[in-house]
Amino acid sequence: MNNRLARLSWPLLAAFPLVAAAEVPHVAVDIPPVYSLVAKVMGERGDPELFIQPGASPHGYSLRPSEAQSLDDADLVVWVSDALTPWLSGAIDSLAGDARHLELMDVPGITTLEYREGATFALNDGDEHGHGHYDHDHHEHDHGDHEHHHYADSHDESGHDHDHHGHDHSHTGMNPHAWLDPANARRWLDAIAEQLSEIDPDNAAYYRDNAAQGKEDLTSLQEHIQDRLASSADTRFIVFHDAYQYFEEAFNVHAAGAISIGDASSPSPARIEKLQTLVNDENIQCVFSEPQFNPQMVNNVFGDTSAYIGVMDPLGVGLTLDAGLYDALLEQLADEITRCTDG
């Protein structure tokens, strides 16, 4: 009987891939683009858990019980920054204090930009921000496997003190929407792989291989979108808020202004007047709202102008929540710019 069972069991065991059967790490993430990047690295080992509901603004949010439980269960929390979610650091410290923390804006070598001031931006001002913007990503592999430990452990060990960040979201200082630069995303894939490797060392090679493949795919995606937008450098458009600067710098397209100074704040009458003047005097081709907010304000303000009114979304609302969301998000933004260029 035992021999017969052994003969029956062997083919079944052989059918499974030779991946170490360690427990799958529990990974909690903040926004859909980060979910996608983590999913690229985890591969078939498992899926991360999103603790901010898709479609909600991350700048101010109340966790549901199930979302709080995701943090409590986490072995690793991956999030963008206090600058994006000022309410989150306290929740992480209280619910996921024993987990490893990876704050993506702390990863060394990424490109960071400051929020632009005022309702209108200087067109084609990217040169002051873009020093070596693409070159820094070409030599990261030599040291990527062993330099990602000091910034990603729990906050108690990292020297970060987040207690002073419990303020309302402010659109000054560092712009945290850095996921819209694929060069940053490539560095983050390495950082995510290193953290998963620390938690699940038996599968470290698998995570690093997935990160390497993801980086190759994102390089190809970036080149493809650069080709698509080659004729859009002079396209003039206004965005809902200053969330797209990293995309603009990566692909040489530049917004002329922003409707709102913050994701949830209504523009003042003076700001609206400046933007209406800009649309009428500077041949602004498009004005973009965002799906998280009522588009009627944009229609009311710009409906009588010649500008095309479209929708741009930095979070991927409506896209399938999987490893391909990040790529689809960048393509979606390129679609809107192309539509604006083509009129």
XYZ file of C-alpha atoms in Angstrom:
343
model
C 0.000 0.000 0.000
C 2.747 2.435 0.917
C 4.647 1.705 -2.302
C 1.508 2.252 -4.325
C 0.869 5.616 -2.644
C 4.443 6.634 -3.265
C 4.134 5.785 -6.959
C 0.925 7.845 -7.187
C 2.337 10.815 -5.253
C 5.565 11.252 -7.194
C 3.987 12.466 -10.486
C 1.858 14.930 -8.539
C 4.860 16.368 -6.734
C 6.871 16.576 -9.925
C 4.161 18.675 -11.557
C 4.800 21.608 -9.204
C 7.590 24.160 -9.851
C 10.724 23.902 -7.751
C 10.079 26.968 -5.606
C 10.842 26.781 -1.923
C 7.649 26.159 0.030
C 8.219 28.903 2.594
C 5.239 30.897 3.828
C 4.284 33.647 1.390
C 5.116 37.091 2.820
C 2.145 39.278 3.705
C 2.730 42.596 1.928
C 0.465 45.617 2.464
C 0.606 48.501 -0.028
C -1.001 51.930 -0.248
C -1.978 52.728 -3.866
C -2.650 50.716 -7.048
C 0.603 51.639 -8.878
C 2.605 50.385 -5.895
C 0.444 47.249 -5.783
C 1.368 46.625 -9.413
C 5.116 47.015 -8.825
C 5.044 44.703 -5.804
C 2.989 42.156 -7.743
C 5.622 42.168 -10.506
C 8.240 41.106 -7.955
C 6.107 38.627 -5.999
C 5.052 36.877 -9.191
C 3.357 33.535 -8.597
C 4.380 33.512 -4.947
C 1.341 35.582 -3.997
C -0.357 38.967 -4.169
C 0.024 42.101 -2.055
C -2.956 43.587 -0.226
C -4.156 47.125 -0.940
C -5.213 48.998 2.196
C -6.557 52.171 0.536
C -9.672 51.591 -1.507
C -9.127 52.122 -5.272
C -10.600 55.436 -6.348
C -10.177 57.087 -2.951
C -7.793 59.985 -2.518
C -4.752 58.772 -0.566
C -4.197 62.232 0.929
C -6.936 61.790 3.498
C -8.455 58.395 4.273
C -10.026 56.389 7.097
C -9.049 52.729 7.145
C -11.803 50.136 7.150
C -11.457 47.299 9.686
C -10.363 44.871 6.957
C -7.747 47.340 5.732
C -6.435 47.883 9.243
C -6.203 44.100 9.540
C -4.047 44.005 6.391
C -1.566 46.301 8.113
C -1.724 44.288 11.322
C -0.973 41.051 9.403
C 1.793 42.537 7.265
C 5.363 41.306 7.170
C 6.207 44.241 4.898
C 4.468 47.580 4.313
C 5.305 49.345 1.039
C 4.114 52.920 0.722
C 5.087 56.061 -1.138
C 5.658 58.735 1.488
C 4.273 60.848 4.304
C 4.040 63.577 1.685
C 1.343 61.546 -0.122
C -0.392 60.035 2.929
C 0.334 62.229 5.976
C -2.174 60.268 8.062
C -0.560 56.888 7.408
C 2.631 56.852 9.465
C 0.717 56.710 12.741
C -1.378 53.804 11.489
C 1.717 51.924 10.347
C 3.486 52.481 13.658
C 0.493 51.310 15.697
C -0.731 48.453 13.471
C 2.430 47.260 11.718
C 5.149 48.204 14.147
C 6.773 44.767 13.915
C 6.731 44.671 10.105
C 9.439 45.863 7.764
C 8.652 49.281 6.258
C 9.666 50.384 2.782
C 8.981 54.094 2.197
C 9.644 54.435 -1.517
C 10.593 58.112 -1.527
C 13.484 57.178 0.776
C 15.041 54.762 -1.737
C 18.492 56.068 -2.738
C 19.084 57.272 -6.276
C 15.532 58.110 -7.315
C 14.644 61.375 -9.020
C 12.671 63.780 -6.815
C 11.004 67.028 -7.845
C 9.460 69.937 -5.974
C 5.854 71.036 -6.369
C 5.521 73.933 -8.769
C 4.085 77.146 -7.377
C 1.190 79.196 -8.675
C -1.683 78.490 -11.035
C 0.516 78.640 -14.127
C 3.836 76.913 -14.807
C 6.722 77.987 -16.996
C 6.335 75.893 -20.130
C 9.214 73.582 -21.045
C 11.075 74.309 -17.812
C 12.170 70.698 -17.442
C 15.874 71.409 -17.911
C 16.237 72.675 -14.357
C 14.988 69.347 -12.966
C 16.195 66.752 -15.390
C 19.939 66.536 -14.820
C 20.970 62.992 -15.755
C 17.340 61.957 -15.443
C 17.672 58.792 -17.516
C 21.389 58.096 -17.137
C 21.254 57.330 -13.417
C 19.224 54.186 -14.020
C 21.689 52.459 -16.338
C 24.301 51.492 -13.735
C 22.184 50.612 -10.744
C 22.640 46.832 -10.986
C 26.207 46.767 -9.665
C 25.184 47.633 -6.134
C 21.436 47.080 -6.059
C 21.658 43.712 -4.277
C 23.246 44.879 -1.049
C 22.518 48.535 -0.372
C 18.791 48.439 0.321
C 18.668 47.589 3.994
C 19.210 50.806 5.937
C 16.173 52.658 4.652
C 13.618 49.875 4.627
C 13.600 48.322 8.068
C 11.064 49.325 10.686
C 10.982 53.013 11.535
C 12.311 52.371 15.003
C 15.589 51.249 13.418
C 15.793 53.585 10.460
C 16.163 56.818 12.383
C 12.967 58.211 10.834
C 10.684 60.111 13.143
C 7.265 60.386 11.552
C 5.427 61.852 14.495
C 5.732 65.368 13.155
C 4.046 64.528 9.856
C 0.485 64.285 11.082
C -0.530 67.481 9.309
C -2.925 68.060 6.442
C -1.646 67.279 2.982
C 0.228 70.286 1.569
C 1.170 70.891 -2.053
C 4.513 72.492 -1.288
C 7.952 70.962 -0.999
C 8.675 67.504 -2.396
C 6.196 66.176 -4.932
C 5.504 62.531 -3.964
C 3.916 61.390 -7.258
C 7.252 59.887 -8.239
C 5.811 56.583 -9.480
C 4.965 58.327 -12.764
C 8.665 58.259 -13.681
C 9.491 54.698 -14.807
C 13.147 55.236 -13.893
C 12.040 55.557 -10.267
C 9.843 52.491 -10.611
C 12.828 50.465 -11.807
C 14.804 51.351 -8.694
C 11.822 50.521 -6.533
C 11.576 47.034 -8.056
C 15.091 46.322 -6.772
C 14.226 47.683 -3.321
C 11.055 45.591 -3.141
C 12.957 42.457 -4.183
C 15.552 43.031 -1.479
C 12.938 43.383 1.238
C 11.096 40.251 0.122
C 14.424 38.417 0.014
C 15.104 39.373 3.623
C 11.700 38.051 4.694
C 11.731 34.973 2.424
C 15.402 34.144 1.745
C 14.623 30.732 0.263
C 13.038 32.531 -2.700
C 15.439 35.475 -2.941
C 16.687 34.511 -6.409
C 13.100 34.297 -7.661
C 12.273 37.814 -6.430
C 15.468 39.278 -7.875
C 14.874 37.607 -11.234
C 11.341 39.024 -11.320
C 12.656 42.492 -10.499
C 15.255 42.252 -13.261
C 12.619 41.191 -15.784
C 10.301 43.950 -14.604
C 13.034 46.534 -15.101
C 13.658 45.328 -18.655
C 9.936 45.527 -19.384
C 9.694 49.063 -17.976
C 12.669 50.196 -20.051
C 10.923 48.923 -23.176
C 7.688 50.602 -22.094
C 9.477 53.913 -21.524
C 11.082 53.809 -24.969
C 7.718 52.962 -26.543
C 5.941 55.884 -24.851
C 8.793 58.244 -25.691
C 8.273 57.348 -29.349
C 4.518 57.843 -29.032
C 4.922 61.298 -27.485
C 7.786 62.520 -29.659
C 5.422 64.930 -31.442
C 3.794 66.181 -28.205
C 6.620 68.303 -26.772
C 4.795 71.530 -27.641
C 1.312 70.357 -26.648
C -0.161 72.820 -24.157
C -2.466 71.531 -21.448
C -3.669 72.196 -17.892
C -3.952 69.449 -15.262
C -6.262 69.182 -12.278
C -3.385 69.305 -9.775
C 0.382 69.096 -9.940
C 0.576 65.291 -9.914
C 2.089 64.662 -13.348
C 5.422 66.427 -13.249
C 7.401 63.158 -13.107
C 5.614 61.883 -16.205
C 6.197 65.220 -17.901
C 9.931 65.126 -17.195
C 10.283 61.487 -18.245
C 8.527 62.006 -21.574
C 9.239 65.670 -22.427
C 5.680 66.950 -22.216
C 4.863 69.880 -19.947
C 1.692 71.137 -18.280
C 1.017 74.864 -18.423
C -0.785 75.044 -15.089
C -2.932 73.304 -12.475
C -6.545 73.967 -11.538
C -6.283 73.070 -7.849
C -3.525 73.691 -5.323
C -4.506 70.423 -3.634
C -6.446 67.307 -4.476
C -9.514 68.310 -2.487
C -9.375 72.100 -2.522
C -11.454 74.301 -4.789
C -9.515 76.933 -6.717
C -9.957 80.545 -5.717
C -11.669 82.990 -8.097
C -8.280 84.639 -8.741
C -6.729 81.286 -9.671
C -9.620 80.480 -12.011
C -9.259 83.873 -13.691
C -5.542 83.284 -14.277
C -6.212 79.896 -15.828
C -9.019 81.175 -18.039
C -6.722 83.948 -19.257
C -4.002 81.360 -19.911
C -6.375 79.183 -21.947
C -7.585 82.098 -24.030
C -4.254 83.869 -24.543
C -1.779 80.980 -24.828
C -3.619 78.520 -27.070
C -4.088 75.891 -24.376
C -5.364 72.835 -26.190
C -6.654 70.677 -23.307
C -7.789 70.821 -19.702
C -7.803 67.598 -17.686
C -9.959 66.696 -14.707
C -9.481 63.607 -12.521
C -11.945 60.755 -11.935
C -11.832 61.067 -8.128
C -13.409 64.529 -8.286
C -16.528 66.099 -9.706
C -15.815 67.079 -13.332
C -18.573 69.707 -13.258
C -16.201 72.299 -11.797
C -13.872 71.882 -14.766
C -16.782 72.048 -17.196
C -18.139 75.168 -15.501
C -14.813 76.969 -15.613
C -13.561 75.925 -19.039
C -16.689 74.819 -20.892
C -16.923 78.098 -22.794
C -13.303 78.003 -23.954
C -11.862 76.274 -27.001
C -9.952 73.743 -24.870
C -10.729 70.026 -25.073
C -11.783 68.735 -21.639
C -10.409 65.289 -20.863
C -9.544 63.113 -17.873
C -6.109 62.210 -16.495
C -5.622 59.939 -13.521
C -2.356 59.386 -11.596
C -3.644 56.352 -9.678
C -5.096 54.041 -12.320
C -8.727 54.196 -11.220
C -10.738 51.718 -13.279
C -7.716 49.684 -14.380
C -7.442 46.012 -13.445
C -5.604 45.652 -10.147
C -2.733 43.361 -11.102
C 0.930 43.406 -12.100
C 0.074 45.049 -15.423
C -1.671 48.083 -13.915
C 1.480 50.224 -13.777
C 2.190 49.754 -17.485
C -1.457 50.372 -18.369
C -1.460 53.571 -16.289
C 1.477 55.093 -18.185
C -0.088 54.067 -21.495
C -3.375 55.657 -20.408
C -1.657 58.961 -19.649
C 0.102 58.809 -23.020
C -3.280 58.191 -24.686
C -4.660 61.421 -23.214
C -1.632 63.493 -24.245
C -1.758 62.010 -27.755
C -5.479 62.771 -27.993
C -4.734 66.335 -26.931
C -1.921 66.684 -29.490
C -4.029 65.287 -32.318
C -6.954 67.559 -31.480
